[in-house]
Amino acid sequence: MRRGPRALAALALLPAGLFAAGCGIQSTDVIAVGGPASAQAVPPGDGTVLYFTGPDGLMPVVREGTSQAPLPLLFAGPDKDERAAGMSTELPPVQGAFKMSVEEGRVTVALGQDVSGLTPVAQRQIACTVLQAVARGGTVRVMILGGGAKSSLSPLACPV
């Protein structure tokens, strides 16, 4: 069956006509739907989750293939690949040993240095990393103790 030039022209104009008609959806103003997104990482069986600062705030980083204690890794800072991805840390260089104890409802982290100068972001880096390692979920808080008579921080949660 042979079609004439008029039929072919009509078929060629059909997509343009549909495009011009639109789909009938009216535009609207911006509608607020809640707070910003957050992220929580779940490591594979042999991984460790550390919290570093990134372009969008505190971010979880999964270090696969390591099941080491999280605090030495956290205080060592982001590795080469993590730095290339924009990760950094607000934690000072480590001084002294780390100790961590877990009690019902609280994890206590003892550092061999003064902690009174830790920024709020650095405090959250410690709290989130520790809570990810020992207590996923629940209302567990982290108490950070440091060397010195009055070097301690109030119990912290992980608001990430």
mmCIF file with all atom_site columns, C-alpha atoms in Angstrom:
data_model
loop_
_atom_site.group_PDB
_atom_site.id
_atom_site.type_symbol
_atom_site.label_atom_id
_atom_site.label_alt_id
_atom_site.label_comp_id
_atom_site.label_asym_id
_atom_site.label_entity_id
_atom_site.label_seq_id
_atom_site.pdbx_PDB_ins_code
_atom_site.Cartn_x
_atom_site.Cartn_y
_atom_site.Cartn_z
_atom_site.occupancy
_atom_site.B_iso_or_equiv
_atom_site.pdbx_formal_charge
_atom_site.auth_seq_id
_atom_site.auth_comp_id
_atom_site.auth_asym_id
_atom_site.auth_atom_id
_atom_site.pdbx_PDB_model_num
ATOM 1   C CA . MET A 1 1   ? 0.000  0.000  0.000  1.00 0.00 ? 1   MET A CA 1
ATOM 2   C CA . ARG A 1 2   ? 1.441  3.297  -1.096 1.00 0.00 ? 2   ARG A CA 1
ATOM 3   C CA . ARG A 1 3   ? 0.936  6.471  0.898  1.00 0.00 ? 3   ARG A CA 1
ATOM 4   C CA . GLY A 1 4   ? 0.845  9.866  -0.656 1.00 0.00 ? 4   GLY A CA 1
ATOM 5   C CA . PRO A 1 5   ? 2.987  12.877 0.243  1.00 0.00 ? 5   PRO A CA 1
ATOM 6   C CA . ARG A 1 6   ? 0.161  14.421 2.276  1.00 0.00 ? 6   ARG A CA 1
ATOM 7   C CA . ALA A 1 7   ? -0.081 11.372 4.535  1.00 0.00 ? 7   ALA A CA 1
ATOM 8   C CA . LEU A 1 8   ? 3.662  11.363 5.111  1.00 0.00 ? 8   LEU A CA 1
ATOM 9   C CA . ALA A 1 9   ? 3.659  15.098 5.909  1.00 0.00 ? 9   ALA A CA 1
ATOM 10  C CA . ALA A 1 10  ? 0.826  14.596 8.407  1.00 0.00 ? 10  ALA A CA 1
ATOM 11  C CA . LEU A 1 11  ? 2.729  11.761 10.123 1.00 0.00 ? 11  LEU A CA 1
ATOM 12  C CA . ALA A 1 12  ? 5.883  13.899 10.260 1.00 0.00 ? 12  ALA A CA 1
ATOM 13  C CA . LEU A 1 13  ? 3.992  16.757 11.975 1.00 0.00 ? 13  LEU A CA 1
ATOM 14  C CA . LEU A 1 14  ? 2.278  14.502 14.523 1.00 0.00 ? 14  LEU A CA 1
ATOM 15  C CA . PRO A 1 15  ? 5.181  14.487 17.098 1.00 0.00 ? 15  PRO A CA 1
ATOM 16  C CA . ALA A 1 16  ? 5.527  18.269 16.837 1.00 0.00 ? 16  ALA A CA 1
ATOM 17  C CA . GLY A 1 17  ? 1.813  18.688 17.522 1.00 0.00 ? 17  GLY A CA 1
ATOM 18  C CA . LEU A 1 18  ? 1.926  16.410 20.538 1.00 0.00 ? 18  LEU A CA 1
ATOM 19  C CA . PHE A 1 19  ? 4.964  18.255 21.900 1.00 0.00 ? 19  PHE A CA 1
ATOM 20  C CA . ALA A 1 20  ? 3.253  21.618 21.505 1.00 0.00 ? 20  ALA A CA 1
ATOM 21  C CA . ALA A 1 21  ? 0.144  20.365 23.315 1.00 0.00 ? 21  ALA A CA 1
ATOM 22  C CA . GLY A 1 22  ? 2.132  19.463 26.441 1.00 0.00 ? 22  GLY A CA 1
ATOM 23  C CA . CYS A 1 23  ? 0.867  17.068 29.031 1.00 0.00 ? 23  CYS A CA 1
ATOM 24  C CA . GLY A 1 24  ? -1.491 19.420 30.855 1.00 0.00 ? 24  GLY A CA 1
ATOM 25  C CA . ILE A 1 25  ? 0.422  19.580 34.174 1.00 0.00 ? 25  ILE A CA 1
ATOM 26  C CA . GLN A 1 26  ? 0.322  23.010 35.766 1.00 0.00 ? 26  GLN A CA 1
ATOM 27  C CA . SER A 1 27  ? 3.478  24.439 37.349 1.00 0.00 ? 27  SER A CA 1
ATOM 28  C CA . THR A 1 28  ? 3.567  25.013 41.122 1.00 0.00 ? 28  THR A CA 1
ATOM 29  C CA . ASP A 1 29  ? 5.683  26.781 43.697 1.00 0.00 ? 29  ASP A CA 1
ATOM 30  C CA . VAL A 1 30  ? 8.312  24.910 45.724 1.00 0.00 ? 30  VAL A CA 1
ATOM 31  C CA . ILE A 1 31  ? 6.717  22.654 48.327 1.00 0.00 ? 31  ILE A CA 1
ATOM 32  C CA . ALA A 1 32  ? 8.660  21.927 51.529 1.00 0.00 ? 32  ALA A CA 1
ATOM 33  C CA . VAL A 1 33  ? 8.615  18.231 52.406 1.00 0.00 ? 33  VAL A CA 1
ATOM 34  C CA . GLY A 1 34  ? 10.949 17.909 55.393 1.00 0.00 ? 34  GLY A CA 1
ATOM 35  C CA . GLY A 1 35  ? 14.543 18.143 56.533 1.00 0.00 ? 35  GLY A CA 1
ATOM 36  C CA . PRO A 1 36  ? 17.654 17.295 54.567 1.00 0.00 ? 36  PRO A CA 1
ATOM 37  C CA . ALA A 1 37  ? 18.566 13.737 53.774 1.00 0.00 ? 37  ALA A CA 1
ATOM 38  C CA . SER A 1 38  ? 20.871 11.869 56.110 1.00 0.00 ? 38  SER A CA 1
ATOM 39  C CA . ALA A 1 39  ? 23.075 8.858  55.577 1.00 0.00 ? 39  ALA A CA 1
ATOM 40  C CA . GLN A 1 40  ? 23.955 5.864  57.654 1.00 0.00 ? 40  GLN A CA 1
ATOM 41  C CA . ALA A 1 41  ? 26.396 3.277  56.411 1.00 0.00 ? 41  ALA A CA 1
ATOM 42  C CA . VAL A 1 42  ? 26.180 -0.411 57.120 1.00 0.00 ? 42  VAL A CA 1
ATOM 43  C CA . PRO A 1 43  ? 29.596 -2.015 56.681 1.00 0.00 ? 43  PRO A CA 1
ATOM 44  C CA . PRO A 1 44  ? 30.126 -5.409 55.151 1.00 0.00 ? 44  PRO A CA 1
ATOM 45  C CA . GLY A 1 45  ? 31.105 -8.174 57.553 1.00 0.00 ? 45  GLY A CA 1
ATOM 46  C CA . ASP A 1 46  ? 34.738 -7.076 57.675 1.00 0.00 ? 46  ASP A CA 1
ATOM 47  C CA . GLY A 1 47  ? 34.366 -3.303 57.427 1.00 0.00 ? 47  GLY A CA 1
ATOM 48  C CA . THR A 1 48  ? 34.554 -0.315 59.752 1.00 0.00 ? 48  THR A CA 1
ATOM 49  C CA . VAL A 1 49  ? 32.467 2.862  59.498 1.00 0.00 ? 49  VAL A CA 1
ATOM 50  C CA . LEU A 1 50  ? 34.203 6.151  60.256 1.00 0.00 ? 50  LEU A CA 1
ATOM 51  C CA . TYR A 1 51  ? 32.663 9.630  60.208 1.00 0.00 ? 51  TYR A CA 1
ATOM 52  C CA . PHE A 1 52  ? 34.574 12.423 58.463 1.00 0.00 ? 52  PHE A CA 1
ATOM 53  C CA . THR A 1 53  ? 33.546 15.868 57.331 1.00 0.00 ? 53  THR A CA 1
ATOM 54  C CA . GLY A 1 54  ? 32.643 16.213 53.688 1.00 0.00 ? 54  GLY A CA 1
ATOM 55  C CA . PRO A 1 55  ? 31.241 18.880 51.397 1.00 0.00 ? 55  PRO A CA 1
ATOM 56  C CA . ASP A 1 56  ? 27.752 18.299 52.823 1.00 0.00 ? 56  ASP A CA 1
ATOM 57  C CA . GLY A 1 57  ? 28.666 17.918 56.514 1.00 0.00 ? 57  GLY A CA 1
ATOM 58  C CA . LEU A 1 58  ? 29.412 14.812 58.536 1.00 0.00 ? 58  LEU A CA 1
ATOM 59  C CA . MET A 1 59  ? 29.510 11.732 56.300 1.00 0.00 ? 59  MET A CA 1
ATOM 60  C CA . PRO A 1 60  ? 30.009 8.010  56.951 1.00 0.00 ? 60  PRO A CA 1
ATOM 61  C CA . VAL A 1 61  ? 32.899 6.297  55.186 1.00 0.00 ? 61  VAL A CA 1
ATOM 62  C CA . VAL A 1 62  ? 33.135 2.509  55.042 1.00 0.00 ? 62  VAL A CA 1
ATOM 63  C CA . ARG A 1 63  ? 36.634 1.083  55.214 1.00 0.00 ? 63  ARG A CA 1
ATOM 64  C CA . GLU A 1 64  ? 36.257 -2.402 53.789 1.00 0.00 ? 64  GLU A CA 1
ATOM 65  C CA . GLY A 1 65  ? 38.606 -5.193 54.668 1.00 0.00 ? 65  GLY A CA 1
ATOM 66  C CA . THR A 1 66  ? 39.395 -3.858 58.130 1.00 0.00 ? 66  THR A CA 1
ATOM 67  C CA . SER A 1 67  ? 37.815 -4.841 61.392 1.00 0.00 ? 67  SER A CA 1
ATOM 68  C CA . GLN A 1 68  ? 40.185 -2.792 63.540 1.00 0.00 ? 68  GLN A CA 1
ATOM 69  C CA . ALA A 1 69  ? 39.121 -0.657 66.478 1.00 0.00 ? 69  ALA A CA 1
ATOM 70  C CA . PRO A 1 70  ? 37.499 2.452  64.998 1.00 0.00 ? 70  PRO A CA 1
ATOM 71  C CA . LEU A 1 71  ? 39.114 5.183  67.130 1.00 0.00 ? 71  LEU A CA 1
ATOM 72  C CA . PRO A 1 72  ? 42.734 4.756  65.934 1.00 0.00 ? 72  PRO A CA 1
ATOM 73  C CA . LEU A 1 73  ? 41.475 4.727  62.335 1.00 0.00 ? 73  LEU A CA 1
ATOM 74  C CA . LEU A 1 74  ? 39.324 7.810  62.958 1.00 0.00 ? 74  LEU A CA 1
ATOM 75  C CA . PHE A 1 75  ? 42.135 9.813  64.545 1.00 0.00 ? 75  PHE A CA 1
ATOM 76  C CA . ALA A 1 76  ? 44.495 8.825  61.705 1.00 0.00 ? 76  ALA A CA 1
ATOM 77  C CA . GLY A 1 77  ? 42.195 10.810 59.430 1.00 0.00 ? 77  GLY A CA 1
ATOM 78  C CA . PRO A 1 78  ? 40.954 10.184 55.917 1.00 0.00 ? 78  PRO A CA 1
ATOM 79  C CA . ASP A 1 79  ? 43.133 8.104  53.635 1.00 0.00 ? 79  ASP A CA 1
ATOM 80  C CA . LYS A 1 80  ? 44.329 9.264  50.204 1.00 0.00 ? 80  LYS A CA 1
ATOM 81  C CA . ASP A 1 81  ? 41.159 8.195  48.362 1.00 0.00 ? 81  ASP A CA 1
ATOM 82  C CA . GLU A 1 82  ? 38.880 9.722  51.002 1.00 0.00 ? 82  GLU A CA 1
ATOM 83  C CA . ARG A 1 83  ? 40.770 13.035 50.851 1.00 0.00 ? 83  ARG A CA 1
ATOM 84  C CA . ALA A 1 84  ? 40.463 12.987 47.054 1.00 0.00 ? 84  ALA A CA 1
ATOM 85  C CA . ALA A 1 85  ? 36.699 12.593 47.535 1.00 0.00 ? 85  ALA A CA 1
ATOM 86  C CA . GLY A 1 86  ? 36.624 15.754 49.688 1.00 0.00 ? 86  GLY A CA 1
ATOM 87  C CA . MET A 1 87  ? 36.702 14.164 53.155 1.00 0.00 ? 87  MET A CA 1
ATOM 88  C CA . SER A 1 88  ? 38.580 15.823 56.014 1.00 0.00 ? 88  SER A CA 1
ATOM 89  C CA . THR A 1 89  ? 38.646 15.761 59.809 1.00 0.00 ? 89  THR A CA 1
ATOM 90  C CA . GLU A 1 90  ? 38.429 18.245 62.650 1.00 0.00 ? 90  GLU A CA 1
ATOM 91  C CA . LEU A 1 91  ? 40.132 15.900 65.109 1.00 0.00 ? 91  LEU A CA 1
ATOM 92  C CA . PRO A 1 92  ? 43.562 16.927 66.425 1.00 0.00 ? 92  PRO A CA 1
ATOM 93  C CA . PRO A 1 93  ? 46.549 14.581 66.182 1.00 0.00 ? 93  PRO A CA 1
ATOM 94  C CA . VAL A 1 94  ? 46.251 11.759 68.683 1.00 0.00 ? 94  VAL A CA 1
ATOM 95  C CA . GLN A 1 95  ? 48.123 11.987 71.972 1.00 0.00 ? 95  GLN A CA 1
ATOM 96  C CA . GLY A 1 96  ? 48.069 8.960  74.217 1.00 0.00 ? 96  GLY A CA 1
ATOM 97  C CA . ALA A 1 97  ? 45.981 5.826  74.301 1.00 0.00 ? 97  ALA A CA 1
ATOM 98  C CA . PHE A 1 98  ? 42.295 5.177  73.635 1.00 0.00 ? 98  PHE A CA 1
ATOM 99  C CA . LYS A 1 99  ? 39.967 3.308  75.958 1.00 0.00 ? 99  LYS A CA 1
ATOM 100 C CA . MET A 1 100 ? 36.345 2.512  75.342 1.00 0.00 ? 100 MET A CA 1
ATOM 101 C CA . SER A 1 101 ? 33.804 0.898  77.656 1.00 0.00 ? 101 SER A CA 1
ATOM 102 C CA . VAL A 1 102 ? 30.211 0.002  76.943 1.00 0.00 ? 102 VAL A CA 1
ATOM 103 C CA . GLU A 1 103 ? 27.517 0.135  79.611 1.00 0.00 ? 103 GLU A CA 1
ATOM 104 C CA . GLU A 1 104 ? 23.776 0.000  79.234 1.00 0.00 ? 104 GLU A CA 1
ATOM 105 C CA . GLY A 1 105 ? 22.680 3.239  77.611 1.00 0.00 ? 105 GLY A CA 1
ATOM 106 C CA . ARG A 1 106 ? 26.176 4.767  77.430 1.00 0.00 ? 106 ARG A CA 1
ATOM 107 C CA . VAL A 1 107 ? 29.561 4.314  75.804 1.00 0.00 ? 107 VAL A CA 1
ATOM 108 C CA . THR A 1 108 ? 32.507 5.996  77.502 1.00 0.00 ? 108 THR A CA 1
ATOM 109 C CA . VAL A 1 109 ? 35.498 6.996  75.408 1.00 0.00 ? 109 VAL A CA 1
ATOM 110 C CA . ALA A 1 110 ? 38.669 7.946  77.299 1.00 0.00 ? 110 ALA A CA 1
ATOM 111 C CA . LEU A 1 111 ? 41.365 9.776  75.368 1.00 0.00 ? 111 LEU A CA 1
ATOM 112 C CA . GLY A 1 112 ? 44.860 10.512 76.641 1.00 0.00 ? 112 GLY A CA 1
ATOM 113 C CA . GLN A 1 113 ? 44.548 14.215 75.828 1.00 0.00 ? 113 GLN A CA 1
ATOM 114 C CA . ASP A 1 114 ? 42.530 17.276 76.760 1.00 0.00 ? 114 ASP A CA 1
ATOM 115 C CA . VAL A 1 115 ? 39.168 17.162 74.985 1.00 0.00 ? 115 VAL A CA 1
ATOM 116 C CA . SER A 1 116 ? 37.799 20.536 76.080 1.00 0.00 ? 116 SER A CA 1
ATOM 117 C CA . GLY A 1 117 ? 38.977 22.142 72.823 1.00 0.00 ? 117 GLY A CA 1
ATOM 118 C CA . LEU A 1 118 ? 37.275 19.649 70.495 1.00 0.00 ? 118 LEU A CA 1
ATOM 119 C CA . THR A 1 119 ? 34.914 21.373 68.066 1.00 0.00 ? 119 THR A CA 1
ATOM 120 C CA . PRO A 1 120 ? 31.275 20.231 67.975 1.00 0.00 ? 120 PRO A CA 1
ATOM 121 C CA . VAL A 1 121 ? 31.978 18.548 64.629 1.00 0.00 ? 121 VAL A CA 1
ATOM 122 C CA . ALA A 1 122 ? 34.982 16.674 66.078 1.00 0.00 ? 122 ALA A CA 1
ATOM 123 C CA . GLN A 1 123 ? 32.820 15.552 69.013 1.00 0.00 ? 123 GLN A CA 1
ATOM 124 C CA . ARG A 1 124 ? 30.175 14.254 66.594 1.00 0.00 ? 124 ARG A CA 1
ATOM 125 C CA . GLN A 1 125 ? 32.858 12.458 64.559 1.00 0.00 ? 125 GLN A CA 1
ATOM 126 C CA . ILE A 1 126 ? 33.821 10.502 67.687 1.00 0.00 ? 126 ILE A CA 1
ATOM 127 C CA . ALA A 1 127 ? 30.237 9.915  68.868 1.00 0.00 ? 127 ALA A CA 1
ATOM 128 C CA . CYS A 1 128 ? 28.920 8.742  65.492 1.00 0.00 ? 128 CYS A CA 1
ATOM 129 C CA . THR A 1 129 ? 31.901 6.483  64.796 1.00 0.00 ? 129 THR A CA 1
ATOM 130 C CA . VAL A 1 130 ? 31.703 4.862  68.232 1.00 0.00 ? 130 VAL A CA 1
ATOM 131 C CA . LEU A 1 131 ? 27.925 4.441  68.143 1.00 0.00 ? 131 LEU A CA 1
ATOM 132 C CA . GLN A 1 132 ? 28.104 2.896  64.678 1.00 0.00 ? 132 GLN A CA 1
ATOM 133 C CA . ALA A 1 133 ? 30.652 0.387  65.975 1.00 0.00 ? 133 ALA A CA 1
ATOM 134 C CA . VAL A 1 134 ? 28.892 -0.682 69.170 1.00 0.00 ? 134 VAL A CA 1
ATOM 135 C CA . ALA A 1 135 ? 25.232 0.289  69.195 1.00 0.00 ? 135 ALA A CA 1
ATOM 136 C CA . ARG A 1 136 ? 23.272 0.644  65.990 1.00 0.00 ? 136 ARG A CA 1
ATOM 137 C CA . GLY A 1 137 ? 19.998 2.257  66.914 1.00 0.00 ? 137 GLY A CA 1
ATOM 138 C CA . GLY A 1 138 ? 18.518 2.896  70.325 1.00 0.00 ? 138 GLY A CA 1
ATOM 139 C CA . THR A 1 139 ? 19.154 5.807  72.639 1.00 0.00 ? 139 THR A CA 1
ATOM 140 C CA . VAL A 1 140 ? 22.771 5.136  73.547 1.00 0.00 ? 140 VAL A CA 1
ATOM 141 C CA . ARG A 1 141 ? 24.917 8.205  74.304 1.00 0.00 ? 141 ARG A CA 1
ATOM 142 C CA . VAL A 1 142 ? 28.668 8.732  74.223 1.00 0.00 ? 142 VAL A CA 1
ATOM 143 C CA . MET A 1 143 ? 30.630 10.332 77.080 1.00 0.00 ? 143 MET A CA 1
ATOM 144 C CA . ILE A 1 144 ? 34.061 11.599 76.026 1.00 0.00 ? 144 ILE A CA 1
ATOM 145 C CA . LEU A 1 145 ? 36.676 11.832 78.770 1.00 0.00 ? 145 LEU A CA 1
ATOM 146 C CA . GLY A 1 146 ? 40.155 13.257 78.357 1.00 0.00 ? 146 GLY A CA 1
ATOM 147 C CA . GLY A 1 147 ? 43.368 13.652 80.272 1.00 0.00 ? 147 GLY A CA 1
ATOM 148 C CA . GLY A 1 148 ? 43.160 16.327 82.933 1.00 0.00 ? 148 GLY A CA 1
ATOM 149 C CA . ALA A 1 149 ? 40.946 16.966 85.925 1.00 0.00 ? 149 ALA A CA 1
ATOM 150 C CA . LYS A 1 150 ? 37.990 18.626 84.166 1.00 0.00 ? 150 LYS A CA 1
ATOM 151 C CA . SER A 1 151 ? 38.409 17.377 80.643 1.00 0.00 ? 151 SER A CA 1
ATOM 152 C CA . SER A 1 152 ? 35.132 15.712 79.787 1.00 0.00 ? 152 SER A CA 1
ATOM 153 C CA . LEU A 1 153 ? 32.225 16.322 77.444 1.00 0.00 ? 153 LEU A CA 1
ATOM 154 C CA . SER A 1 154 ? 28.534 15.825 78.136 1.00 0.00 ? 154 SER A CA 1
ATOM 155 C CA . PRO A 1 155 ? 26.917 12.687 76.801 1.00 0.00 ? 155 PRO A CA 1
ATOM 156 C CA . LEU A 1 156 ? 26.485 12.996 73.045 1.00 0.00 ? 156 LEU A CA 1
ATOM 157 C CA . ALA A 1 157 ? 24.188 11.377 70.538 1.00 0.00 ? 157 ALA A CA 1
ATOM 158 C CA . CYS A 1 158 ? 24.759 11.032 66.805 1.00 0.00 ? 158 CYS A CA 1
ATOM 159 C CA . PRO A 1 159 ? 22.379 13.440 65.049 1.00 0.00 ? 159 PRO A CA 1
ATOM 160 C CA . VAL A 1 160 ? 23.435 12.371 61.548 1.00 0.00 ? 160 VAL A CA 1
#
